[in-house]
PDB file of C-alpha atoms in Angstrom:
ATOM      1  CA  MET A   1       0.000   0.000   0.000  1.00 52.00           C
ATOM      2  CA  GLU A   2       2.875   2.360   0.770  1.00 72.00           C
ATOM      3  CA  LEU A   3       4.101   1.833  -2.805  1.00 79.00           C
ATOM      4  CA  MET A   4       0.838   3.282  -4.101  1.00 86.00           C
ATOM      5  CA  GLY A   5       1.345   6.234  -1.774  1.00 83.00           C
ATOM      6  CA  LEU A   6       4.700   6.859  -3.440  1.00 86.00           C
ATOM      7  CA  VAL A   7       3.070   6.674  -6.870  1.00 91.00           C
ATOM      8  CA  TYR A   8       0.377   9.152  -5.843  1.00 91.00           C
ATOM      9  CA  GLY A   9       2.982  11.525  -4.419  1.00 88.00           C
ATOM     10  CA  LEU A  10       5.137  11.390  -7.538  1.00 91.00           C
ATOM     11  CA  LEU A  11       2.132  12.077  -9.762  1.00 94.00           C
ATOM     12  CA  VAL A  12       1.245  15.111  -7.643  1.00 93.00           C
ATOM     13  CA  ALA A  13       4.806  16.439  -7.932  1.00 92.00           C
ATOM     14  CA  LEU A  14       4.674  15.941 -11.706  1.00 94.00           C
ATOM     15  CA  ILE A  15       1.305  17.681 -12.131  1.00 96.00           C
ATOM     16  CA  TRP A  16       2.170  20.641  -9.928  1.00 94.00           C
ATOM     17  CA  GLY A  17       5.729  20.922 -11.190  1.00 94.00           C
ATOM     18  CA  ALA A  18       4.603  21.013 -14.823  1.00 96.00           C
ATOM     19  CA  GLN A  19       1.922  23.672 -14.288  1.00 96.00           C
ATOM     20  CA  PRO A  20       4.025  26.722 -15.288  1.00 96.00           C
ATOM     21  CA  VAL A  21       5.330  24.871 -18.332  1.00 97.00           C
ATOM     22  CA  VAL A  22       1.839  23.992 -19.538  1.00 97.00           C
ATOM     23  CA  ALA A  23       0.643  27.546 -18.880  1.00 97.00           C
ATOM     24  CA  SER A  24       3.574  28.870 -20.922  1.00 96.00           C
ATOM     25  CA  PHE A  25       2.371  26.773 -23.851  1.00 95.00           C
ATOM     26  CA  GLY A  26      -0.935  28.565 -23.479  1.00 96.00           C
ATOM     27  CA  TYR A  27       0.834  31.904 -23.897  1.00 96.00           C
ATOM     28  CA  ARG A  28       2.536  30.600 -27.022  1.00 95.00           C
ATOM     29  CA  ALA A  29      -0.905  29.730 -28.416  1.00 95.00           C
ATOM     30  CA  SER A  30      -2.037  33.364 -27.888  1.00 96.00           C
ATOM     31  CA  LEU A  31      -4.038  32.627 -24.743  1.00 97.00           C
ATOM     32  CA  ASP A  32      -3.724  35.286 -22.027  1.00 96.00           C
ATOM     33  CA  ILE A  33      -4.170  35.158 -18.254  1.00 97.00           C
ATOM     34  CA  PHE A  34      -7.896  35.832 -18.528  1.00 98.00           C
ATOM     35  CA  ASP A  35      -8.344  32.985 -21.025  1.00 98.00           C
ATOM     36  CA  LEU A  36      -6.288  30.559 -18.933  1.00 98.00           C
ATOM     37  CA  THR A  37      -8.220  31.477 -15.803  1.00 98.00           C
ATOM     38  CA  VAL A  38     -11.657  31.001 -17.338  1.00 98.00           C
ATOM     39  CA  LEU A  39     -10.641  27.624 -18.767  1.00 98.00           C
ATOM     40  CA  ARG A  40      -9.432  26.500 -15.358  1.00 98.00           C
ATOM     41  CA  PHE A  41     -12.461  27.494 -13.314  1.00 98.00           C
ATOM     42  CA  ALA A  42     -15.135  26.729 -15.899  1.00 98.00           C
ATOM     43  CA  VAL A  43     -13.982  23.105 -15.864  1.00 98.00           C
ATOM     44  CA  SER A  44     -13.074  22.659 -12.197  1.00 98.00           C
ATOM     45  CA  GLY A  45     -16.146  24.552 -11.005  1.00 97.00           C
ATOM     46  CA  LEU A  46     -18.535  22.343 -12.943  1.00 98.00           C
ATOM     47  CA  ILE A  47     -16.743  19.190 -11.777  1.00 97.00           C
ATOM     48  CA  MET A  48     -16.905  20.201  -8.112  1.00 96.00           C
ATOM     49  CA  LEU A  49     -20.452  21.598  -8.282  1.00 97.00           C
ATOM     50  CA  PRO A  50     -22.211  18.317  -7.299  1.00 96.00           C
ATOM     51  CA  PHE A  51     -19.935  17.903  -4.262  1.00 94.00           C
ATOM     52  CA  PHE A  52     -20.502  21.530  -3.296  1.00 95.00           C
ATOM     53  CA  ILE A  53     -24.285  21.172  -3.503  1.00 95.00           C
ATOM     54  CA  LYS A  54     -24.227  17.912  -1.546  1.00 93.00           C
ATOM     55  CA  ALA A  55     -22.024  19.473   1.150  1.00 91.00           C
ATOM     56  CA  GLY A  56     -24.452  22.371   1.497  1.00 93.00           C
ATOM     57  CA  ALA A  57     -24.479  25.403  -0.764  1.00 91.00           C
ATOM     58  CA  LYS A  58     -26.479  27.419   1.760  1.00 92.00           C
ATOM     59  CA  ASN A  59     -23.542  27.651   4.164  1.00 93.00           C
ATOM     60  CA  ALA A  60     -20.749  27.284   1.571  1.00 93.00           C
ATOM     61  CA  ALA A  61     -20.150  23.577   2.242  1.00 91.00           C
ATOM     62  CA  GLY A  62     -19.905  24.214   5.969  1.00 91.00           C
ATOM     63  CA  THR A  63     -17.332  26.980   5.597  1.00 92.00           C
ATOM     64  CA  GLY A  64     -19.723  29.917   5.937  1.00 95.00           C
ATOM     65  CA  TRP A  65     -20.042  32.478   3.167  1.00 95.00           C
ATOM     66  CA  PRO A  66     -18.054  35.328   4.766  1.00 96.00           C
ATOM     67  CA  ARG A  67     -15.039  33.061   5.240  1.00 96.00           C
ATOM     68  CA  ALA A  68     -15.627  31.369   1.904  1.00 96.00           C
ATOM     69  CA  LEU A  69     -15.452  34.697   0.077  1.00 97.00           C
ATOM     70  CA  VAL A  70     -12.145  35.536   1.745  1.00 97.00           C
ATOM     71  CA  LEU A  71     -10.679  32.160   0.771  1.00 96.00           C
ATOM     72  CA  LEU A  72     -12.054  32.558  -2.756  1.00 97.00           C
ATOM     73  CA  LEU A  73     -10.325  35.922  -3.062  1.00 97.00           C
ATOM     74  CA  LEU A  74      -7.012  34.414  -1.953  1.00 97.00           C
ATOM     75  CA  ALA A  75      -7.066  31.157  -3.937  1.00 96.00           C
ATOM     76  CA  GLY A  76      -9.579  31.702  -6.728  1.00 97.00           C
ATOM     77  CA  PRO A  77      -9.392  33.443 -10.116  1.00 98.00           C
ATOM     78  CA  LEU A  78      -7.377  36.415  -8.829  1.00 98.00           C
ATOM     79  CA  TYR A  79      -4.713  34.108  -7.417  1.00 97.00           C
ATOM     80  CA  ASN A  80      -4.510  32.221 -10.701  1.00 97.00           C
ATOM     81  CA  MET A  81      -4.125  35.482 -12.643  1.00 98.00           C
ATOM     82  CA  VAL A  82      -1.263  36.570 -10.391  1.00 98.00           C
ATOM     83  CA  LEU A  83       0.555  33.235 -10.594  1.00 97.00           C
ATOM     84  CA  VAL A  84       0.078  32.692 -14.328  1.00 97.00           C
ATOM     85  CA  GLY A  85       0.526  36.399 -15.031  1.00 97.00           C
ATOM     86  CA  GLY A  86       4.113  36.192 -13.847  1.00 97.00           C
ATOM     87  CA  LEU A  87       4.873  33.971 -16.829  1.00 96.00           C
ATOM     88  CA  HIS A  88       4.219  36.927 -19.126  1.00 93.00           C
ATOM     89  CA  TRP A  89       7.565  38.389 -18.028  1.00 93.00           C
ATOM     90  CA  ALA A  90       9.548  35.626 -16.361  1.00 92.00           C
ATOM     91  CA  PRO A  91      10.482  32.161 -17.640  1.00 92.00           C
ATOM     92  CA  ALA A  92       8.646  29.090 -16.367  1.00 95.00           C
ATOM     93  CA  SER A  93      11.785  27.951 -14.561  1.00 93.00           C
ATOM     94  CA  HIS A  94      11.590  31.022 -12.304  1.00 93.00           C
ATOM     95  CA  SER A  95       8.012  30.163 -11.357  1.00 95.00           C
ATOM     96  CA  SER A  96       9.119  26.613 -10.552  1.00 93.00           C
ATOM     97  CA  LEU A  97      11.713  27.937  -8.117  1.00 92.00           C
ATOM     98  CA  ILE A  98      10.556  31.238  -6.632  1.00 94.00           C
ATOM     99  CA  TYR A  99       6.953  30.300  -5.849  1.00 94.00           C
ATOM    100  CA  PRO A 100       7.730  27.077  -3.922  1.00 91.00           C
ATOM    101  CA  ALA A 101      10.650  28.764  -2.155  1.00 91.00           C
ATOM    102  CA  PHE A 102       8.634  31.665  -0.766  1.00 92.00           C
ATOM    103  CA  THR A 103       5.469  29.735   0.085  1.00 90.00           C
ATOM    104  CA  PRO A 104       6.913  27.992   3.183  1.00 87.00           C
ATOM    105  CA  LEU A 105       8.697  31.189   4.213  1.00 88.00           C
ATOM    106  CA  PHE A 106       5.506  33.249   4.150  1.00 91.00           C
ATOM    107  CA  THR A 107       3.457  30.432   5.688  1.00 87.00           C
ATOM    108  CA  SER A 108       5.853  30.084   8.604  1.00 85.00           C
ATOM    109  CA  LEU A 109       5.796  33.826   9.264  1.00 88.00           C
ATOM    110  CA  LEU A 110       2.008  34.113   9.012  1.00 90.00           C
ATOM    111  CA  ALA A 111       1.485  31.069  11.245  1.00 86.00           C
ATOM    112  CA  LYS A 112       3.531  32.782  13.928  1.00 86.00           C
ATOM    113  CA  LEU A 113       1.679  36.089  13.553  1.00 88.00           C
ATOM    114  CA  MET A 114      -1.866  34.762  13.127  1.00 89.00           C
ATOM    115  CA  LEU A 115      -1.834  31.432  14.960  1.00 84.00           C
ATOM    116  CA  ASP A 116       0.931  32.062  17.476  1.00 75.00           C
ATOM    117  CA  LYS A 117       2.435  28.767  16.384  1.00 68.00           C
ATOM    118  CA  ARG A 118       6.077  28.110  15.828  1.00 62.00           C
ATOM    119  CA  ASP A 119       5.973  26.339  12.505  1.00 58.00           C
ATOM    120  CA  GLY A 120       9.476  27.590  12.099  1.00 62.00           C
ATOM    121  CA  ILE A 121      11.662  26.523   9.218  1.00 70.00           C
ATOM    122  CA  PRO A 122      14.969  24.983  10.356  1.00 79.00           C
ATOM    123  CA  MET A 123      17.844  27.399   9.919  1.00 81.00           C
ATOM    124  CA  LEU A 124      19.481  25.087   7.392  1.00 86.00           C
ATOM    125  CA  GLY A 125      16.263  24.854   5.380  1.00 84.00           C
ATOM    126  CA  LEU A 126      15.770  28.616   5.541  1.00 82.00           C
ATOM    127  CA  GLY A 127      19.344  29.220   4.451  1.00 87.00           C
ATOM    128  CA  LEU A 128      19.036  26.862   1.487  1.00 89.00           C
ATOM    129  CA  LEU A 129      15.746  28.411   0.336  1.00 90.00           C
ATOM    130  CA  LEU A 130      17.088  31.948   0.481  1.00 88.00           C
ATOM    131  CA  ALA A 131      20.407  30.961  -1.080  1.00 90.00           C
ATOM    132  CA  GLY A 132      18.568  29.276  -3.942  1.00 90.00           C
ATOM    133  CA  VAL A 133      16.508  32.390  -4.660  1.00 90.00           C
ATOM    134  CA  VAL A 134      19.604  34.613  -4.514  1.00 88.00           C
ATOM    135  CA  VAL A 135      21.470  32.345  -6.923  1.00 89.00           C
ATOM    136  CA  VAL A 136      18.569  32.292  -9.391  1.00 87.00           C
ATOM    137  CA  LYS A 137      18.135  36.065  -9.253  1.00 78.00           C
ATOM    138  CA  ALA A 138      21.863  36.684  -9.581  1.00 79.00           C
ATOM    139  CA  GLY A 139      21.916  34.554 -12.698  1.00 77.00           C
ATOM    140  CA  SER A 140      18.876  36.398 -14.055  1.00 69.00           C
ATOM    141  CA  ILE A 141      20.515  39.790 -13.478  1.00 67.00           C
ATOM    142  CA  LEU A 142      23.647  38.681 -15.285  1.00 65.00           C
ATOM    143  CA  GLN A 143      21.459  37.658 -18.236  1.00 62.00           C
ATOM    144  CA  ALA A 144      19.371  40.843 -18.095  1.00 54.00           C
ATOM    145  CA  PRO A 145      20.626  42.228 -21.418  1.00 51.00           C
ATOM    146  CA  SER A 146      18.863  39.391 -23.224  1.00 57.00           C
ATOM    147  CA  ALA A 147      15.265  40.076 -24.181  1.00 56.00           C
ATOM    148  CA  ALA A 148      14.078  36.915 -22.442  1.00 56.00           C
ATOM    149  CA  TYR A 149      15.286  38.046 -19.022  1.00 63.00           C
ATOM    150  CA  ALA A 150      15.141  41.866 -19.115  1.00 69.00           C
ATOM    151  CA  GLN A 151      11.708  42.029 -17.450  1.00 82.00           C
ATOM    152  CA  ALA A 152      11.942  38.823 -15.427  1.00 85.00           C
ATOM    153  CA  TRP A 153      11.874  40.726 -12.150  1.00 87.00           C
ATOM    154  CA  ARG A 154       8.256  41.726 -12.806  1.00 93.00           C
ATOM    155  CA  GLY A 155       7.213  38.112 -13.110  1.00 95.00           C
ATOM    156  CA  ASP A 156       9.300  37.137 -10.085  1.00 94.00           C
ATOM    157  CA  LEU A 157       7.433  39.694  -7.965  1.00 96.00           C
ATOM    158  CA  LEU A 158       4.125  38.218  -9.102  1.00 98.00           C
ATOM    159  CA  PHE A 159       5.326  34.724  -8.169  1.00 97.00           C
ATOM    160  CA  MET A 160       6.176  36.065  -4.709  1.00 96.00           C
ATOM    161  CA  LEU A 161       2.752  37.712  -4.436  1.00 98.00           C
ATOM    162  CA  ALA A 162       1.070  34.440  -5.426  1.00 97.00           C
ATOM    163  CA  ALA A 163       3.073  32.648  -2.722  1.00 94.00           C
ATOM    164  CA  LEU A 164       1.910  35.229  -0.176  1.00 96.00           C
ATOM    165  CA  MET A 165      -1.733  34.827  -1.215  1.00 97.00           C
ATOM    166  CA  TRP A 166      -1.523  31.045  -0.996  1.00 94.00           C
ATOM    167  CA  SER A 167       0.158  31.263   2.412  1.00 92.00           C
ATOM    168  CA  PHE A 168      -2.639  33.471   3.744  1.00 94.00           C
ATOM    169  CA  TYR A 169      -5.124  30.949   2.341  1.00 94.00           C
ATOM    170  CA  THR A 170      -3.531  27.949   4.066  1.00 90.00           C
ATOM    171  CA  VAL A 171      -3.042  29.730   7.393  1.00 91.00           C
ATOM    172  CA  LEU A 172      -6.642  30.961   7.433  1.00 94.00           C
ATOM    173  CA  MET A 173      -7.836  27.424   6.729  1.00 91.00           C
ATOM    174  CA  ARG A 174      -5.982  26.291   9.843  1.00 88.00           C
ATOM    175  CA  ARG A 175      -7.190  29.223  11.915  1.00 92.00           C
ATOM    176  CA  TRP A 176     -10.806  28.575  10.982  1.00 94.00           C
ATOM    177  CA  ASN A 177     -10.385  24.778  11.170  1.00 91.00           C
ATOM    178  CA  THR A 178     -12.066  24.244   7.815  1.00 90.00           C
ATOM    179  CA  ASN A 179     -12.567  21.010   5.903  1.00 89.00           C
ATOM    180  CA  PRO A 180      -9.912  21.010   3.129  1.00 87.00           C
ATOM    181  CA  LEU A 181     -12.063  19.256   0.517  1.00 88.00           C
ATOM    182  CA  ALA A 182     -15.013  21.508   1.307  1.00 92.00           C
ATOM    183  CA  VAL A 183     -12.828  24.577   0.819  1.00 92.00           C
ATOM    184  CA  VAL A 184     -11.539  23.199  -2.487  1.00 93.00           C
ATOM    185  CA  SER A 185     -15.122  22.881  -3.695  1.00 95.00           C
ATOM    186  CA  VAL A 186     -15.923  26.404  -2.480  1.00 95.00           C
ATOM    187  CA  VAL A 187     -12.971  27.912  -4.345  1.00 96.00           C
ATOM    188  CA  GLN A 188     -13.549  25.992  -7.569  1.00 97.00           C
ATOM    189  CA  VAL A 189     -17.314  26.516  -7.656  1.00 97.00           C
ATOM    190  CA  GLY A 190     -16.926  30.126  -6.552  1.00 97.00           C
ATOM    191  CA  GLY A 191     -14.582  30.582  -9.483  1.00 97.00           C
ATOM    192  CA  LEU A 192     -17.560  30.019 -11.776  1.00 98.00           C
ATOM    193  CA  LEU A 193     -18.621  33.569 -10.929  1.00 97.00           C
ATOM    194  CA  TYR A 194     -15.714  34.735 -13.080  1.00 98.00           C
ATOM    195  CA  VAL A 195     -16.995  32.912 -16.175  1.00 98.00           C
ATOM    196  CA  PRO A 196     -19.896  35.259 -17.109  1.00 98.00           C
ATOM    197  CA  VAL A 197     -17.741  38.293 -16.299  1.00 98.00           C
ATOM    198  CA  TYR A 198     -15.073  37.010 -18.679  1.00 98.00           C
ATOM    199  CA  PHE A 199     -17.484  36.396 -21.558  1.00 97.00           C
ATOM    200  CA  TYR A 200     -19.181  39.753 -21.008  1.00 96.00           C
ATOM    201  CA  PHE A 201     -15.923  41.586 -21.672  1.00 96.00           C
ATOM    202  CA  ALA A 202     -14.145  39.129 -24.011  1.00 95.00           C
ATOM    203  CA  GLY A 203     -17.100  37.914 -26.011  1.00 94.00           C
ATOM    204  CA  THR A 204     -16.454  34.740 -27.975  1.00 92.00           C
ATOM    205  CA  SER A 205     -12.899  35.623 -29.013  1.00 93.00           C
ATOM    206  CA  LEU A 206     -11.579  32.632 -27.050  1.00 96.00           C
ATOM    207  CA  PHE A 207     -13.174  30.191 -29.475  1.00 93.00           C
ATOM    208  CA  GLN A 208     -11.326  31.736 -32.406  1.00 95.00           C
ATOM    209  CA  LEU A 209      -8.030  30.439 -31.007  1.00 95.00           C
ATOM    210  CA  ASP A 210      -6.532  26.990 -31.513  1.00 96.00           C
ATOM    211  CA  ALA A 211      -8.984  24.357 -30.276  1.00 96.00           C
ATOM    212  CA  GLY A 212      -6.204  21.957 -29.316  1.00 97.00           C
ATOM    213  CA  ALA A 213      -4.505  24.537 -27.110  1.00 97.00           C
ATOM    214  CA  ILE A 214      -7.825  25.366 -25.443  1.00 97.00           C
ATOM    215  CA  ALA A 215      -8.497  21.681 -24.751  1.00 98.00           C
ATOM    216  CA  VAL A 216      -5.034  21.121 -23.269  1.00 97.00           C
ATOM    217  CA  GLN A 217      -5.370  24.048 -20.871  1.00 98.00           C
ATOM    218  CA  ALA A 218      -8.932  23.135 -19.895  1.00 98.00           C
ATOM    219  CA  VAL A 219      -7.992  19.538 -19.115  1.00 98.00           C
ATOM    220  CA  TYR A 220      -4.674  20.273 -17.452  1.00 98.00           C
ATOM    221  CA  GLN A 221      -5.520  23.382 -15.435  1.00 97.00           C
ATOM    222  CA  GLY A 222      -9.189  22.647 -14.817  1.00 97.00           C
ATOM    223  CA  LEU A 223      -9.074  18.885 -14.268  1.00 97.00           C
ATOM    224  CA  LEU A 224      -5.549  17.742 -13.399  1.00 97.00           C
ATOM    225  CA  VAL A 225      -4.298  20.705 -11.348  1.00 96.00           C
ATOM    226  CA  SER A 226      -7.555  21.710  -9.683  1.00 94.00           C
ATOM    227  CA  VAL A 227      -9.183  18.329  -9.023  1.00 94.00           C
ATOM    228  CA  VAL A 228      -7.088  15.237  -9.788  1.00 95.00           C
ATOM    229  CA  SER A 229      -3.928  16.430  -8.023  1.00 93.00           C
ATOM    230  CA  VAL A 230      -5.949  17.273  -4.889  1.00 90.00           C
ATOM    231  CA  LEU A 231      -7.463  13.796  -4.832  1.00 90.00           C
ATOM    232  CA  LEU A 232      -4.065  12.178  -5.443  1.00 92.00           C
ATOM    233  CA  PHE A 233      -2.479  14.207  -2.665  1.00 89.00           C
ATOM    234  CA  ASN A 234      -5.193  13.138  -0.233  1.00 85.00           C
ATOM    235  CA  LEU A 235      -4.662   9.509  -1.252  1.00 86.00           C
ATOM    236  CA  ALA A 236      -0.922   9.942  -0.691  1.00 86.00           C
ATOM    237  CA  VAL A 237      -1.587  11.398   2.769  1.00 78.00           C
ATOM    238  CA  LYS A 238      -3.869   8.456   3.549  1.00 80.00           C
ATOM    239  CA  GLN A 239      -1.084   6.008   2.646  1.00 82.00           C
ATOM    240  CA  LEU A 240       1.975   7.877   3.903  1.00 77.00           C
ATOM    241  CA  GLY A 241       0.687  10.364   6.461  1.00 70.00           C
ATOM    242  CA  ALA A 242       2.388  13.733   6.811  1.00 63.00           C
ATOM    243  CA  LYS A 243       5.398  12.416   4.891  1.00 67.00           C
ATOM    244  CA  ALA A 244       3.384  12.886   1.699  1.00 69.00           C
ATOM    245  CA  SER A 245       4.012  16.628   1.856  1.00 71.00           C
ATOM    246  CA  MET A 246       7.698  16.033   1.150  1.00 75.00           C
ATOM    247  CA  PHE A 247       6.910  15.200  -2.472  1.00 81.00           C
ATOM    248  CA  THR A 248       6.390  18.914  -3.089  1.00 82.00           C
ATOM    249  CA  ALA A 249      10.164  19.249  -2.690  1.00 84.00           C
ATOM    250  CA  LEU A 250      10.407  17.652  -6.140  1.00 88.00           C
ATOM    251  CA  MET A 251       8.437  20.458  -7.795  1.00 90.00           C
ATOM    252  CA  PRO A 252      11.444  22.723  -8.497  1.00 91.00           C
ATOM    253  CA  ILE A 253      13.406  19.896 -10.112  1.00 91.00           C
ATOM    254  CA  VAL A 254      10.412  18.776 -12.180  1.00 92.00           C
ATOM    255  CA  GLY A 255       9.524  22.312 -13.247  1.00 93.00           C
ATOM    256  CA  VAL A 256      13.038  23.367 -14.228  1.00 93.00           C
ATOM    257  CA  SER A 257      13.702  20.106 -16.071  1.00 93.00           C
ATOM    258  CA  LEU A 258      10.514  20.429 -18.116  1.00 94.00           C
ATOM    259  CA  ALA A 259      11.133  24.123 -18.787  1.00 94.00           C
ATOM    260  CA  VAL A 260      14.516  23.250 -20.268  1.00 93.00           C
ATOM    261  CA  LEU A 261      13.521  20.076 -22.110  1.00 94.00           C
ATOM    262  CA  VAL A 262      10.065  21.098 -23.352  1.00 94.00           C
ATOM    263  CA  LEU A 263      10.163  24.894 -23.620  1.00 94.00           C
ATOM    264  CA  GLY A 264      13.808  25.140 -24.615  1.00 92.00           C
ATOM    265  CA  GLU A 265      14.730  27.511 -21.789  1.00 90.00           C
ATOM    266  CA  ALA A 266      18.452  27.837 -21.145  1.00 84.00           C
ATOM    267  CA  MET A 267      19.908  25.598 -18.453  1.00 85.00           C
ATOM    268  CA  THR A 268      22.430  27.738 -16.626  1.00 86.00           C
ATOM    269  CA  ILE A 269      24.656  26.935 -13.682  1.00 88.00           C
ATOM    270  CA  SER A 270      22.694  29.391 -11.536  1.00 87.00           C
ATOM    271  CA  LEU A 271      19.394  27.754 -12.472  1.00 88.00           C
ATOM    272  CA  LEU A 272      20.658  24.249 -11.746  1.00 89.00           C
ATOM    273  CA  LEU A 273      22.261  25.257  -8.461  1.00 92.00           C
ATOM    274  CA  GLY A 274      19.181  27.256  -7.449  1.00 90.00           C
ATOM    275  CA  ALA A 275      16.916  24.266  -8.115  1.00 91.00           C
ATOM    276  CA  MET A 276      19.109  21.996  -6.007  1.00 92.00           C
ATOM    277  CA  LEU A 277      19.299  24.488  -3.125  1.00 92.00           C
ATOM    278  CA  ILE A 278      15.563  25.205  -3.089  1.00 92.00           C
ATOM    279  CA  SER A 279      14.621  21.519  -3.341  1.00 90.00           C
ATOM    280  CA  GLY A 280      17.016  20.762  -0.497  1.00 90.00           C
ATOM    281  CA  GLY A 281      15.560  23.571   1.596  1.00 89.00           C
ATOM    282  CA  LEU A 282      12.017  22.364   0.940  1.00 88.00           C
ATOM    283  CA  PHE A 283      12.906  18.779   1.821  1.00 86.00           C
ATOM    284  CA  ILE A 284      14.493  19.775   5.134  1.00 85.00           C
ATOM    285  CA  SER A 285      11.616  22.093   6.035  1.00 77.00           C
ATOM    286  CA  LEU A 286       8.904  19.615   5.088  1.00 72.00           C
ATOM    287  CA  ARG A 287      10.658  16.751   6.847  1.00 74.00           C
ATOM    288  CA  GLN A 288      10.578  18.660  10.133  1.00 67.00           C
ATOM    289  CA  GLY A 289       6.909  19.474   9.588  1.00 59.00           C
ATOM    290  CA  ALA A 290       6.154  15.793   8.974  1.00 52.00           C
ATOM    291  CA  ARG A 291       7.951  14.814  12.179  1.00 56.00           C
ATOM    292  CA  GLN A 292       5.998  17.374  14.186  1.00 56.00           C
ATOM    293  CA  GLN A 293       2.740  15.882  12.939  1.00 52.00           C
TER     294      GLN A 293
END
């Protein structure tokens, strides 16, 4: 049974790690952040709608509408626009490194401020995470004259903002002691509110783009990232316990590797070293968290 837990965890790392790469393909097919966001939530919202109704739409699946709206703001369409929007300026490899590096940093800080809990990152883990980010940014600055990296800092800031939003989301879930699956349904179904707004302003221009590219984004972002990966992660937790969280340490390696192999992004020494440092920092930090649980 533990073997299946490993399989589930590896699949989660692959799906999450490949997300910026797949989104970058959407950009190449002339899709923008608004298109990518509507494809994600139109699909995931409809899939999760039956669960949401069964769990109780009147009180937002037990979450309560005031809290649900806050969580929707932090992890819904706006969050997706911020995260995917960073790819307009920065390469996918930066998203694969900066976002997962800052998420545990922000989460640890917010947990201390809002929960008065010491979910502190070990000093070694903290040092590796920060060193990895510094190495990646130093390499980006040295490459700044190239058109591909001149505006990367804008995207990097958006990746950091997305990490902050997600950290607020996870800490508030703990503070309010919410049901994780119920909150997932609230966020995905709540994201359906964006769909009519999108079509009001964009019209039917989306359907004039490549149908294959639209299908890929709808299936990957709306089904795999938003629904399947969540189910797989919960199955991994059921088999492995808190240790399942350590698979997220593979995301930087997966993301950078795919960005280089699939998108043709340059593999530099700084990128490789940054990926190793950040993955190491994540592993150390997550391992301590698993032990505490």
